[in-house]
Amino acid sequence: MENFEIARVLGELADLLEIQGANSFRVRAYRNAGRAVAQTSRPYAEMVAAGEKLTDLPDIGETVASHIVELVRTGRLGRLEELGREVPLSLVELTRLESVGPKKAA
């Protein structure tokens, strides 16, 4: 899995959490982690395969690190799928419009 794909998934997770009204610090943590992953030139998949400690990297906490490992190993993220079942698809689609973010969609 490429870094940009991991970053996209973390961003989607942040959007779904924001739509649900999750803690703003948690939402921001996922957004920051997504940006950090996107801006890193070394592939995270390579780091996971080498058994490196992802939490040593900027903006990557324990939970995000475990999500990245799950994504790299399985190509899926159970937490994202779970939230996807809880949030109506129409709200997620609204966030893809240029001027509509997760807060407006909710």
Short mmCIF file of C-alpha atoms in Angstrom, two decimals:
data_model
loop_
_atom_site.label_atom_id
_atom_site.label_comp_id
_atom_site.label_asym_id
_atom_site.label_seq_id
_atom_site.Cartn_x
_atom_site.Cartn_y
_atom_site.Cartn_z
CA MET A 1 0.00 0.00 0.00
CA GLU A 2 1.36 3.39 -1.02
CA ASN A 3 1.72 6.32 1.37
CA PHE A 4 -0.89 8.37 -0.48
CA GLU A 5 -3.42 5.54 -0.01
CA ILE A 6 -2.71 5.35 3.71
CA ALA A 7 -3.06 9.14 3.95
CA ARG A 8 -6.38 9.02 2.08
CA VAL A 9 -7.77 6.37 4.44
CA LEU A 10 -6.68 8.34 7.52
CA GLY A 11 -8.39 11.42 6.05
CA GLU A 12 -11.59 9.46 5.42
CA LEU A 13 -11.49 8.17 8.98
CA ALA A 14 -11.10 11.75 10.25
CA ASP A 15 -14.08 12.85 8.13
CA LEU A 16 -16.31 10.08 9.47
CA LEU A 17 -15.28 10.79 13.05
CA GLU A 18 -15.99 14.49 12.55
CA ILE A 19 -19.42 13.75 11.07
CA GLN A 20 -20.16 11.67 14.16
CA GLY A 21 -19.12 14.53 16.43
CA ALA A 22 -16.01 12.84 17.81
CA ASN A 23 -13.51 14.70 19.94
CA SER A 24 -11.84 17.41 17.84
CA PHE A 25 -8.37 16.46 19.11
CA ARG A 26 -8.86 12.92 17.87
CA VAL A 27 -10.07 14.13 14.47
CA ARG A 28 -7.10 16.49 14.23
CA ALA A 29 -4.72 13.66 15.18
CA TYR A 30 -5.92 11.58 12.21
CA ARG A 31 -5.68 14.57 9.85
CA ASN A 32 -2.15 15.40 11.05
CA ALA A 33 -1.11 11.77 10.72
CA GLY A 34 -2.50 11.64 7.18
CA ARG A 35 -0.50 14.73 6.21
CA ALA A 36 2.64 13.31 7.82
CA VAL A 37 2.26 10.04 5.91
CA ALA A 38 1.63 11.86 2.63
CA GLN A 39 4.73 14.01 3.09
CA THR A 40 7.06 11.12 3.93
CA SER A 41 9.16 9.92 1.03
CA ARG A 42 9.99 6.52 2.51
CA PRO A 43 7.17 3.99 2.05
CA TYR A 44 5.33 3.15 5.26
CA ALA A 45 4.79 -0.37 3.90
CA GLU A 46 8.56 -0.78 3.89
CA MET A 47 8.78 0.43 7.49
CA VAL A 48 6.03 -1.97 8.58
CA ALA A 49 7.73 -4.88 6.79
CA ALA A 50 11.00 -4.03 8.56
CA GLY A 51 9.22 -4.00 11.92
CA GLU A 52 10.11 -0.38 12.60
CA LYS A 53 8.36 1.47 15.39
CA LEU A 54 6.03 3.89 13.61
CA THR A 55 5.38 5.87 16.78
CA ASP A 56 8.92 7.24 16.51
CA LEU A 57 7.72 9.21 13.46
CA PRO A 58 6.12 12.67 13.76
CA ASP A 59 2.34 12.78 14.35
CA ILE A 60 2.00 8.98 14.62
CA GLY A 61 0.57 7.77 17.92
CA GLU A 62 -0.11 4.22 19.08
CA THR A 63 -3.63 3.96 17.64
CA VAL A 64 -2.72 5.48 14.29
CA ALA A 65 0.35 3.24 14.09
CA SER A 66 -1.81 0.16 14.66
CA HIS A 67 -4.21 1.36 11.94
CA ILE A 68 -1.32 1.83 9.51
CA VAL A 69 -0.01 -1.67 10.25
CA GLU A 70 -3.50 -3.12 9.69
CA LEU A 71 -3.83 -1.23 6.40
CA VAL A 72 -0.45 -2.34 5.13
CA ARG A 73 -0.95 -5.98 6.11
CA THR A 74 -4.59 -6.41 5.07
CA GLY A 75 -5.37 -3.55 2.71
CA ARG A 76 -8.37 -2.73 4.91
CA LEU A 77 -9.16 -0.84 8.08
CA GLY A 78 -11.81 -2.37 10.30
CA ARG A 79 -12.47 0.88 12.17
CA LEU A 80 -13.18 2.71 8.90
CA GLU A 81 -15.55 -0.04 7.77
CA GLU A 82 -17.32 0.08 11.13
CA LEU A 83 -17.79 3.84 10.96
CA GLY A 84 -18.86 3.54 7.33
CA ARG A 85 -21.78 1.37 8.43
CA GLU A 86 -22.80 3.94 11.07
CA VAL A 87 -22.65 7.09 8.92
CA PRO A 88 -25.10 7.45 6.02
CA LEU A 89 -23.36 7.27 2.66
CA SER A 90 -25.13 10.47 1.58
CA LEU A 91 -23.26 12.44 4.27
CA VAL A 92 -19.93 11.03 3.16
CA GLU A 93 -20.73 11.94 -0.46
CA LEU A 94 -21.55 15.51 0.58
CA THR A 95 -18.07 15.96 2.02
CA ARG A 96 -16.63 15.43 -1.45
CA LEU A 97 -18.23 18.66 -2.67
CA GLU A 98 -15.81 21.58 -2.79
CA SER A 99 -17.41 23.82 -0.16
CA VAL A 100 -18.91 21.13 2.07
CA GLY A 101 -16.76 19.70 4.84
CA PRO A 102 -17.70 17.09 7.43
CA LYS A 103 -19.19 19.68 9.82
CA LYS A 104 -21.53 21.13 7.18
CA ALA A 105 -22.49 17.67 5.96
CA ALA A 106 -23.52 16.58 9.44
#
